[in-house]
Tab-separated table of C-alpha atoms and ligand atoms in Angstrom:
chain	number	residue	atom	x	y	z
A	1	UNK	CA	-4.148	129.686	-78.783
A	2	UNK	CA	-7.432	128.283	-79.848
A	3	UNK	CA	-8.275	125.210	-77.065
A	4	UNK	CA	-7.823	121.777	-79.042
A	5	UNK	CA	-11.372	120.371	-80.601
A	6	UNK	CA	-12.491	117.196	-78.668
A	7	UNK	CA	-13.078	114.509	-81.243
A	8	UNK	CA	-16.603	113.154	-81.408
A	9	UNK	CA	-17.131	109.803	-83.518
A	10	UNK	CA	-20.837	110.499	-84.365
A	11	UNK	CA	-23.128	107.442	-85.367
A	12	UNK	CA	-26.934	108.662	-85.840
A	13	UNK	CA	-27.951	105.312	-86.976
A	14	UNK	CA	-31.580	104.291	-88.114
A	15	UNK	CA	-35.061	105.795	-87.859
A	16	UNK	CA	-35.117	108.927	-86.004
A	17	UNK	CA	-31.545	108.452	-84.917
A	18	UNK	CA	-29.911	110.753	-87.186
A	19	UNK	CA	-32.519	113.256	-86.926
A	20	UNK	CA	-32.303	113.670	-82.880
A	21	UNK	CA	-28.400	113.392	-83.234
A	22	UNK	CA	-28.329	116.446	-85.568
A	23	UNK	CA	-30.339	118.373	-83.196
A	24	UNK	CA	-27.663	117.289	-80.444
A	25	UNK	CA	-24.682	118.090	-83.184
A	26	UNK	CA	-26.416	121.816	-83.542
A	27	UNK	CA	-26.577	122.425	-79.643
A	28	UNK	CA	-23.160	121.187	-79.148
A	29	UNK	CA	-22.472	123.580	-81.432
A	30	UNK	CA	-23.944	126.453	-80.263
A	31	UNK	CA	-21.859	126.127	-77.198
A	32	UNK	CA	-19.167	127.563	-78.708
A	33	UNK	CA	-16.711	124.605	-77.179
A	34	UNK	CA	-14.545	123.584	-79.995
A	35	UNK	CA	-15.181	120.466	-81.417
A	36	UNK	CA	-14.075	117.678	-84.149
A	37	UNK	CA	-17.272	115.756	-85.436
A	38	UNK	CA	-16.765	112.446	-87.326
A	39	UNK	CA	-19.855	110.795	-88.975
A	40	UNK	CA	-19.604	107.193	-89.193
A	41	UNK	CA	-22.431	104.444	-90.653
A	42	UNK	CA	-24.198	101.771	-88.272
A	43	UNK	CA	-27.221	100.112	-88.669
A	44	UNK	CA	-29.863	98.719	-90.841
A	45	UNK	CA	-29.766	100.698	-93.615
A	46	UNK	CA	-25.728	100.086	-93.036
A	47	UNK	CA	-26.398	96.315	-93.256
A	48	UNK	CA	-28.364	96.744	-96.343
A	49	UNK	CA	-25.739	98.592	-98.366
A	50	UNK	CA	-22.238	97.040	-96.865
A	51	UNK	CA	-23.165	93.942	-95.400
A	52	UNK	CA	-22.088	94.426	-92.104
A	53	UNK	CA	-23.918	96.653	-89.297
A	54	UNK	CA	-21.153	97.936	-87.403
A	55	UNK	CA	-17.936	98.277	-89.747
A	56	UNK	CA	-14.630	98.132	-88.787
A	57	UNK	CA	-14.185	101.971	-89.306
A	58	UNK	CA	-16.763	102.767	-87.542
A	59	UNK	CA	-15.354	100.605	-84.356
A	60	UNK	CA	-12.156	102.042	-84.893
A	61	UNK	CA	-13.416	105.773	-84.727
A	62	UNK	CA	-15.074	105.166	-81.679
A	63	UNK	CA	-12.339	104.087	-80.165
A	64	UNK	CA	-10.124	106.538	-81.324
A	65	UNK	CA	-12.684	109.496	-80.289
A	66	UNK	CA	-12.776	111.313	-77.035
A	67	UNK	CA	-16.750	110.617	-76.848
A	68	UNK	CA	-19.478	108.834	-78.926
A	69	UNK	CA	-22.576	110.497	-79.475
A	70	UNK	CA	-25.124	107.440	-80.796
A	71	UNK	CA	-28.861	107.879	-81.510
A	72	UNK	CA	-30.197	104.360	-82.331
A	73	UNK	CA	-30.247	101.907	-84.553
A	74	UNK	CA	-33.206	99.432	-85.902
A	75	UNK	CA	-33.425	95.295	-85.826
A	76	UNK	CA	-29.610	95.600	-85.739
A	77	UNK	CA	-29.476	97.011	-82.386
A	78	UNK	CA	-28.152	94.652	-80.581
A	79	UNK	CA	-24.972	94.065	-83.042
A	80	UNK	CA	-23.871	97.730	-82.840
A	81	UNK	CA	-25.100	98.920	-78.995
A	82	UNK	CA	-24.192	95.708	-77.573
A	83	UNK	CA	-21.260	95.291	-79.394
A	84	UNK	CA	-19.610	98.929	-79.231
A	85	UNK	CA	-20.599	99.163	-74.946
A	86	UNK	CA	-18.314	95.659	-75.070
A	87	UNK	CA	-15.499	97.216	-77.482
A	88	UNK	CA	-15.501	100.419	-75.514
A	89	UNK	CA	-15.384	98.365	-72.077
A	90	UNK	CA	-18.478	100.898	-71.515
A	91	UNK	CA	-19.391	98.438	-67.760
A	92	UNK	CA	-21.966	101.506	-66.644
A	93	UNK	CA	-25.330	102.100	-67.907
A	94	UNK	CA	-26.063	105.714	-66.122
A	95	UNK	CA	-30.050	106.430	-66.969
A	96	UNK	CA	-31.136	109.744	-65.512
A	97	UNK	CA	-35.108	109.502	-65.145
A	98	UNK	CA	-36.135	113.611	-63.669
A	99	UNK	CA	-39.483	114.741	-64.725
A	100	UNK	CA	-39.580	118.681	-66.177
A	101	UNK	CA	-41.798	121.431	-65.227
A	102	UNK	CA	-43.911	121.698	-67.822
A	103	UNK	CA	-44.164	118.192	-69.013
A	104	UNK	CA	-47.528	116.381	-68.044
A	105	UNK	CA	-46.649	113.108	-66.454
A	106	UNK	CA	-47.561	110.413	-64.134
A	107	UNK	CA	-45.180	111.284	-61.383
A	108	UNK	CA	-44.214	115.053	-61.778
A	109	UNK	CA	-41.452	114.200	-58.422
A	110	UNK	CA	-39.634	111.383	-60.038
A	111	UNK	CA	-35.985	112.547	-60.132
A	112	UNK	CA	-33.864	109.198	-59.408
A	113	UNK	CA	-30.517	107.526	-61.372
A	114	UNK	CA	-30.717	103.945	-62.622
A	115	UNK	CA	-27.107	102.967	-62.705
A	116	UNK	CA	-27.760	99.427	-64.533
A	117	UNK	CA	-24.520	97.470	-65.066
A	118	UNK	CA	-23.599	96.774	-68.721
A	119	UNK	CA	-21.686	94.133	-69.404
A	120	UNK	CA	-23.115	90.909	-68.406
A	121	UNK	CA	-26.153	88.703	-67.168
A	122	UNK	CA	-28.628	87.912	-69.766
A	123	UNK	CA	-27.326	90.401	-72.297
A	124	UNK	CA	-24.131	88.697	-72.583
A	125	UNK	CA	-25.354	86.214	-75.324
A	126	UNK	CA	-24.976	83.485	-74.238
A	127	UNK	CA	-28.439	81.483	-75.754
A	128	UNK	CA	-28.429	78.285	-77.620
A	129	UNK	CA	-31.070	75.932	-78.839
A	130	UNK	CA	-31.403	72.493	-77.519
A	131	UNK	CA	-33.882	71.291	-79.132
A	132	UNK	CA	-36.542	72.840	-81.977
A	133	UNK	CA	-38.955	72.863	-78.941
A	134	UNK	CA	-36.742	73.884	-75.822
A	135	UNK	CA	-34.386	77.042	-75.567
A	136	UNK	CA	-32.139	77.854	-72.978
A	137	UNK	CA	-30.420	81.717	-72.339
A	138	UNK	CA	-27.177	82.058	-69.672
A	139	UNK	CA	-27.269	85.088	-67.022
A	140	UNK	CA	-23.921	85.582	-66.287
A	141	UNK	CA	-23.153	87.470	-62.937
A	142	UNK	CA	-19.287	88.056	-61.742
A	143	UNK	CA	-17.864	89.665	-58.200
A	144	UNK	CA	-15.639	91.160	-60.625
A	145	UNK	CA	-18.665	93.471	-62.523
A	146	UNK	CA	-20.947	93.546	-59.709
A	147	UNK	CA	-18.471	94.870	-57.408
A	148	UNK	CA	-17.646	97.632	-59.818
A	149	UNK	CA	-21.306	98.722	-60.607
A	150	UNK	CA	-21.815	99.083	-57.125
A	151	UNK	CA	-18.854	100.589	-56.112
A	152	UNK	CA	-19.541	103.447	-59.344
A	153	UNK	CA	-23.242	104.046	-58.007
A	154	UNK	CA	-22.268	104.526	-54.290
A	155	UNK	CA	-19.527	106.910	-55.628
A	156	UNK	CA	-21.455	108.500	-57.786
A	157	UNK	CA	-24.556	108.702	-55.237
A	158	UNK	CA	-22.019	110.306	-52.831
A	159	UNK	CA	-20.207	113.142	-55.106
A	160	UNK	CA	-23.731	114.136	-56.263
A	161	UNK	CA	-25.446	114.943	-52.787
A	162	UNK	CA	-28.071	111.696	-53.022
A	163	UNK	CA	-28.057	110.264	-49.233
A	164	UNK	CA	-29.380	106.475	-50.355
A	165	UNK	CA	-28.926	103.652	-53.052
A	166	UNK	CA	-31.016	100.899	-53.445
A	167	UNK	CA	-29.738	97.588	-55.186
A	168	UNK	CA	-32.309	95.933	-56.933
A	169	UNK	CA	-32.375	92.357	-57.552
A	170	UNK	CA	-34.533	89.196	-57.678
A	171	UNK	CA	-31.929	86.783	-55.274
A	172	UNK	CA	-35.292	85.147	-53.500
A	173	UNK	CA	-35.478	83.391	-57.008
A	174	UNK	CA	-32.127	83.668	-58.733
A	175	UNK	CA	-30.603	82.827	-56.193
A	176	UNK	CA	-27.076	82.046	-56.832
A	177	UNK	CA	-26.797	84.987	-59.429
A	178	UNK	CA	-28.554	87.642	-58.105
A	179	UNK	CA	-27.056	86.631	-54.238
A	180	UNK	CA	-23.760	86.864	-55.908
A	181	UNK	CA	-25.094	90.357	-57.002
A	182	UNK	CA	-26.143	91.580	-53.731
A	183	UNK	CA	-23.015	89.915	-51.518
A	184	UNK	CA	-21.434	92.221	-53.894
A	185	UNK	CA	-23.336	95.110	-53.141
A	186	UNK	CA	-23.145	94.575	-49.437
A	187	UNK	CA	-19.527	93.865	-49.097
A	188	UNK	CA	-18.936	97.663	-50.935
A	189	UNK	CA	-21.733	99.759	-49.154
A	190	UNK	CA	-19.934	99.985	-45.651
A	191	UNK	CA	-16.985	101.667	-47.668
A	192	UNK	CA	-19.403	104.429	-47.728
A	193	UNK	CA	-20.767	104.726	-44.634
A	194	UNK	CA	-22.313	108.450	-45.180
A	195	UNK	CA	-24.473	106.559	-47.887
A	196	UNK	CA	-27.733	104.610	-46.580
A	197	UNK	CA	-27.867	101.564	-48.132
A	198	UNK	CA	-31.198	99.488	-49.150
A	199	UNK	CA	-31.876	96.346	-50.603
A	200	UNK	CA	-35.521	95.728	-52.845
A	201	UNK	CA	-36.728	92.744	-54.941
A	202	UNK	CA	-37.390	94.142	-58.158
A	203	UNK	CA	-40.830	93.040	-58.932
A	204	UNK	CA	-41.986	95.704	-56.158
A	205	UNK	CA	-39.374	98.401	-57.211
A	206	UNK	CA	-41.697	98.346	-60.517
A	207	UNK	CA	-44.805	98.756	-58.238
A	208	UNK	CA	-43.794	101.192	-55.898
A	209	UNK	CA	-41.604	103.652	-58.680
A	210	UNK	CA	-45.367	104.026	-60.452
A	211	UNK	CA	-46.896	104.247	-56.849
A	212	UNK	CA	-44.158	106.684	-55.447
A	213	UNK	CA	-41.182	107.319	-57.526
A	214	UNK	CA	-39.265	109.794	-54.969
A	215	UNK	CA	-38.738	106.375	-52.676
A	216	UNK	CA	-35.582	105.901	-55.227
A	217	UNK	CA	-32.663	108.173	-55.535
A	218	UNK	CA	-30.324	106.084	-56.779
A	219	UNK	CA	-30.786	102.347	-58.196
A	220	UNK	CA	-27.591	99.981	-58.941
A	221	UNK	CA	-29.328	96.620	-60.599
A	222	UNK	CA	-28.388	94.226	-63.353
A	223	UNK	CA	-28.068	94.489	-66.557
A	224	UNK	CA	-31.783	93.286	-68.226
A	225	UNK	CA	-33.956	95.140	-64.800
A	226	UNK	CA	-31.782	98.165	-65.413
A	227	UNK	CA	-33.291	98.094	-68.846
A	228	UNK	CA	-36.619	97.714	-68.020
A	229	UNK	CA	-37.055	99.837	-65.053
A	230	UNK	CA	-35.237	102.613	-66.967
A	231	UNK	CA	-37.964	102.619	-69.385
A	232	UNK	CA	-41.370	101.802	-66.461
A	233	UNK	CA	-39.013	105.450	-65.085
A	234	UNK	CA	-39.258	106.973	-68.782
A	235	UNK	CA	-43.084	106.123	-69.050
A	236	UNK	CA	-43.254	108.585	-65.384
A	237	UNK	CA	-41.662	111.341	-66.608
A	238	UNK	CA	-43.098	111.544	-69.971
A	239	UNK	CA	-41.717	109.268	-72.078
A	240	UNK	CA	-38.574	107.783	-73.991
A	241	UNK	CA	-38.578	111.146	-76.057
A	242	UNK	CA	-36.993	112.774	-72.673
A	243	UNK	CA	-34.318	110.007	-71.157
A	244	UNK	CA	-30.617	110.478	-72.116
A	245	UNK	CA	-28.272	108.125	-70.962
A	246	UNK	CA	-24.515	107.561	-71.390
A	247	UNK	CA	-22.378	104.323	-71.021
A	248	UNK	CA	-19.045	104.928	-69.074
A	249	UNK	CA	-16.104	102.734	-69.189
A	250	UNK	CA	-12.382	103.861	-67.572
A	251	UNK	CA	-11.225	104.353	-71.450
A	252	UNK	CA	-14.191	105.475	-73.136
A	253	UNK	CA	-17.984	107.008	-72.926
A	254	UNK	CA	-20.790	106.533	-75.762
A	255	UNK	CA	-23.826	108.646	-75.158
A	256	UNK	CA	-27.113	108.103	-76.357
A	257	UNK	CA	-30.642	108.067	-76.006
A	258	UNK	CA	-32.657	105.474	-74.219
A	259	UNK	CA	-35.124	105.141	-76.440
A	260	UNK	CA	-35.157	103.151	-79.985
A	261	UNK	CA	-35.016	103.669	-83.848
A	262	UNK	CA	-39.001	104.964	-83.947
A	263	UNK	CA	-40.178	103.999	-87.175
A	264	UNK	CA	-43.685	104.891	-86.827
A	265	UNK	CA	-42.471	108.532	-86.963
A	266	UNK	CA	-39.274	108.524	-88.739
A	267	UNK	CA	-38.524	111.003	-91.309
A	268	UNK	CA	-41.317	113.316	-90.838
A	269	UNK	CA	-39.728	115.875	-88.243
A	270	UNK	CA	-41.883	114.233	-84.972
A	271	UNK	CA	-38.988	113.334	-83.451
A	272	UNK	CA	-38.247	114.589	-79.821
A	273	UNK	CA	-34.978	115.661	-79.481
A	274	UNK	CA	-34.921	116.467	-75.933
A	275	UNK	CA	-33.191	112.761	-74.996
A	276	UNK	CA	-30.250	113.854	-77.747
A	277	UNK	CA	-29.785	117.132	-76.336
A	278	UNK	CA	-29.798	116.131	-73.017
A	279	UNK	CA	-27.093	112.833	-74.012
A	280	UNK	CA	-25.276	116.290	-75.378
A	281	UNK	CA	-24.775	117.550	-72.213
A	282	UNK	CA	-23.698	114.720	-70.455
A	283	UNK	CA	-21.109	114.353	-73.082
A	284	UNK	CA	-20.221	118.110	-72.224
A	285	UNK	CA	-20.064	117.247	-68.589
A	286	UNK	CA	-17.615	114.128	-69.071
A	287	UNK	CA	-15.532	116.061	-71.047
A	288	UNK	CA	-15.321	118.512	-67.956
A	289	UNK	CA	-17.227	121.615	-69.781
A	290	UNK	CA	-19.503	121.683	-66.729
A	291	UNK	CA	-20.343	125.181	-67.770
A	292	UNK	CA	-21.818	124.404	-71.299
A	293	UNK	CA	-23.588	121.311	-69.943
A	294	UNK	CA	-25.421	123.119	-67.696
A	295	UNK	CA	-26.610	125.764	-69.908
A	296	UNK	CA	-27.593	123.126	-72.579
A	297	UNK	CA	-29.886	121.937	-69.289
A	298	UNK	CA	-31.104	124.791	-68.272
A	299	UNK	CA	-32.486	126.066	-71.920
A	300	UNK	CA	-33.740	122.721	-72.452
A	301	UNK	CA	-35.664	122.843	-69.103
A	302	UNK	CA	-36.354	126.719	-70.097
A	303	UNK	CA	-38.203	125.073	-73.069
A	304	UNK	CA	-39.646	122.379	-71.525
A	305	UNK	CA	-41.372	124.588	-69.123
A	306	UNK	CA	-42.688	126.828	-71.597
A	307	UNK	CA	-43.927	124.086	-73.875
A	308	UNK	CA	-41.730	124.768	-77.001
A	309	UNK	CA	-41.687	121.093	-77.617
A	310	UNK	CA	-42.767	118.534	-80.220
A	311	UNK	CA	-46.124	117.089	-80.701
A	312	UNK	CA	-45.439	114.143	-78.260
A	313	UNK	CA	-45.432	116.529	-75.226
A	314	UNK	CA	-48.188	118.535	-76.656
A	315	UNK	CA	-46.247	121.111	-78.267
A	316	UNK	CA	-45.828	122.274	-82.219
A	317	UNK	CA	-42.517	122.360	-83.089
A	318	UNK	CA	-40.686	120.172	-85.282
A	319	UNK	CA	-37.460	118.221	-84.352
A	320	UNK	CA	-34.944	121.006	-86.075
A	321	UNK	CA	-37.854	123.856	-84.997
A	322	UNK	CA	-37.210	122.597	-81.081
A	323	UNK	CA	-33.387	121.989	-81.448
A	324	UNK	CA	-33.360	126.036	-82.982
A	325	UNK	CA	-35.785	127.210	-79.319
A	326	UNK	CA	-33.218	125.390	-77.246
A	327	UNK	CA	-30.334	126.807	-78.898
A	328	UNK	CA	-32.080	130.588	-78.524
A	329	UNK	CA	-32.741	130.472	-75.084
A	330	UNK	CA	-28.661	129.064	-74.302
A	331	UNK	CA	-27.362	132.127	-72.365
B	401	LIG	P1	-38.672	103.031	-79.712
B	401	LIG	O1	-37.998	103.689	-78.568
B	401	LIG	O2	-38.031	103.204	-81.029
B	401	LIG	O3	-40.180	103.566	-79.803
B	401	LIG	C1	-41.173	103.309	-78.811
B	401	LIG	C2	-42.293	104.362	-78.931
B	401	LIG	O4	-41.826	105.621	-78.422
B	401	LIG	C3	-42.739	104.618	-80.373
B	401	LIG	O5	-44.113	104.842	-80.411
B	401	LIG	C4	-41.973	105.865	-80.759
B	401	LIG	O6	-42.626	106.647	-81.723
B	401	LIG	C5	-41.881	106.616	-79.432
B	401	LIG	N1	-40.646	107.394	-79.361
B	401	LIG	C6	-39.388	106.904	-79.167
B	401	LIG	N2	-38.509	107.894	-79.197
B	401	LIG	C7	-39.193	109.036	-79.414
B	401	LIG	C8	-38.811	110.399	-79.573
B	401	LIG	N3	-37.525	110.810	-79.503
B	401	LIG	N4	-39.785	111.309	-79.818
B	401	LIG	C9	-41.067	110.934	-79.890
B	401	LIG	N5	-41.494	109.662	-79.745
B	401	LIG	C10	-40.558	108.719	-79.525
B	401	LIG	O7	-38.801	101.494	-79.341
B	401	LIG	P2	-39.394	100.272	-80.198
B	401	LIG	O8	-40.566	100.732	-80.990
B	401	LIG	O9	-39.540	99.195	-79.222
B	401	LIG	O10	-38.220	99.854	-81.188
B	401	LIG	C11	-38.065	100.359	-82.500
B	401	LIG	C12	-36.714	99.903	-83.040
B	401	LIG	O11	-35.686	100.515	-82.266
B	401	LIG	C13	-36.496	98.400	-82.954
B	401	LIG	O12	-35.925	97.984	-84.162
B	401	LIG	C14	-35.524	98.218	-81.797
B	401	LIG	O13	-34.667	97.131	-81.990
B	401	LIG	C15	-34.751	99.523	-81.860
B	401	LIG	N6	-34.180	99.933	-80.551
B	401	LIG	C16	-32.908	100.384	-80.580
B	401	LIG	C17	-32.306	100.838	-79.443
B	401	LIG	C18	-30.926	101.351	-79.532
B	401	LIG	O14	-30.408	101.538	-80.615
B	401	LIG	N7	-30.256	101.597	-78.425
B	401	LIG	C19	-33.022	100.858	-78.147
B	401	LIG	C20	-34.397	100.412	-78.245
B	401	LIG	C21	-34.941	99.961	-79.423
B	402	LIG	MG1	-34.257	99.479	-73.483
């Protein structure tokens, strides 16, 4: 009997969204795992012709799928990312930052994981106007959230052979929020006592990733530093056009690229798709089709190395033209 097809809500979004998510959709594909793709609309061009940038049924088939596969969307991005990570109770941010043979960067040893926790400080809207002239924004911080970022980043440091994990924080200054944060972190690390366990401010994790990236293995932080450094981690390995990243909850998991909506080059066929691909096989490997996700890798890297990429890493190829050389080289 045929194996049942996963269901996949798919929402490509704005810009270059849809284009890199097709290019994911064809590789998926290719696999030959059976699956049950669902478009649904989000977005700014959603906005524009519904009035609303995440609809109902497009909540609803997220939550009803066994994955999301998202590419981006535009000014709206913080109504349907933000808002679908909170409906799917999505608490990690797991950002992968590994440069490729093959790819000119600054730091050709980076290979570290920025697990950035998803659910609160800054991001968690909480901003009000007191007067016309003064602004305020809350950071909110819990045991309840920082316990469980720190607890999934030691796990996850330990069941995939990295021997350190560095919480990153800013508690000299913040200090009742970010020393929640790191009491937090400290009262978990001894449960994993094979793990060492560091502690850096992160105004000089920024320094010393450009300086010397392979300092960092793994990095648990909060939720607006995991943003940043994830992209100062992109701009070492080559750029946003490379970094996957998938949000993990206990009920649900929405992959999708780190980087944005891009529209200086939307619509022409510029787009990188390697981030998409890549957010492919991490959907591949939550679903437990370790074997497909790794060939998905491996041909990507394949290509990668041989420089069958688009313009932004020097190569010729179009978006669907590198999709099609990854998809060739899947053994
Ligand atoms: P961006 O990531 O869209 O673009 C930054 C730069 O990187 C641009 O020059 C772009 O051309 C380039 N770039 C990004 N992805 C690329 C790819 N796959 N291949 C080749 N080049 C690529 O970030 P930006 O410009 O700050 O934001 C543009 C829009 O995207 C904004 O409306 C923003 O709100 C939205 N955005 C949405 C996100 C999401 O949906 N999760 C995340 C970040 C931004
Ligand atoms: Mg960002």
């Amino acid at each position: 009997m045929p194996a049942k097809p996963y269901q996949v809500a798919v929402i490509g979004g704005d810009g270059i969204g849809p284009e890199v998510v097709a290019a994911a959709l064809q590789l998926l594909q290719a696999t030959g795992v059976a699956f049950d793709f669902r478009a649904y609309p989000a977005g700014d061009d959603c906005l524009a012709a519904t009035g609303v940038a995440l609809p109902a049924e497009t909540l609803q088939g997220a939550l009803a799928a066994d994955a999301v596969l998202f590419g981006a969307a535009g000014n709206t991005a913080a109504d349907v990312i933000l808002r679908l990570r909170a409906e799917l109770g999505t608490f990690v941010n797991l950002r992968p930052a590994k440069a490729y043979a093959g790819v000119d960067c600054l730091r050709p040893a980076t290979d570290m994981m920025i697990v950035r926790e998803n659910t609160e400080c800054i991001y968690a809207g909480h901003e009000n106007v007191l007067t016309p002239e003064v602004t305020i924004a809350t950071r909110v911080i819990t045991v309840a959230a920082s316990e469980r970022i720190a607890r999934f980043a030691l796990d996850w440091a330990g069941r995939h052979g990295r021997s350190k994990v560095t919480a990153v924080h800013k508690a000299n200054v913040l200090r009742k929020s970010d020393g929640l944060f790191l009491a937090c972190c400290r009262r978990v690390a001894p449960e994993y006592p094979a793990l060492k366990y560091e502690e850096a401010l992160v105004d000089s994790v920024a320094m010393r990733m450009v300086l010397d990236p392979t300092q960092f293995q793994v990095i648990v932080t909060t939720n607006l530093f995991g943003d940043i450094l994830s992209d100062l981690a992109a701009g070492l390995i080559g750029g946003l056009g490379l970094c996957p990243s998938a949000n993990l909850g206990p009920a649900h998991a929405l992959f999708e690229p780190v980087h944005g909506s891009a529209p200086d080059i939307a619509g022409q066929g510029l787009a990188n798709p390697t981030a998409a691909i890549l957010c492919g096989a991490m959907l591949l490997r939550h679903l437990g089709e370790e074997r497909a996700a790794a060939r998905v890798e491996k041909a990507m890297e394949q290509c990668l190395a041989s420089r069958e990429t688009t313009a932004d890493l020097g190569g010729k190829l179009s978006t669907s033209e590198a999709a099609q050389a990854v998809i060739k080289r899947l053994g």
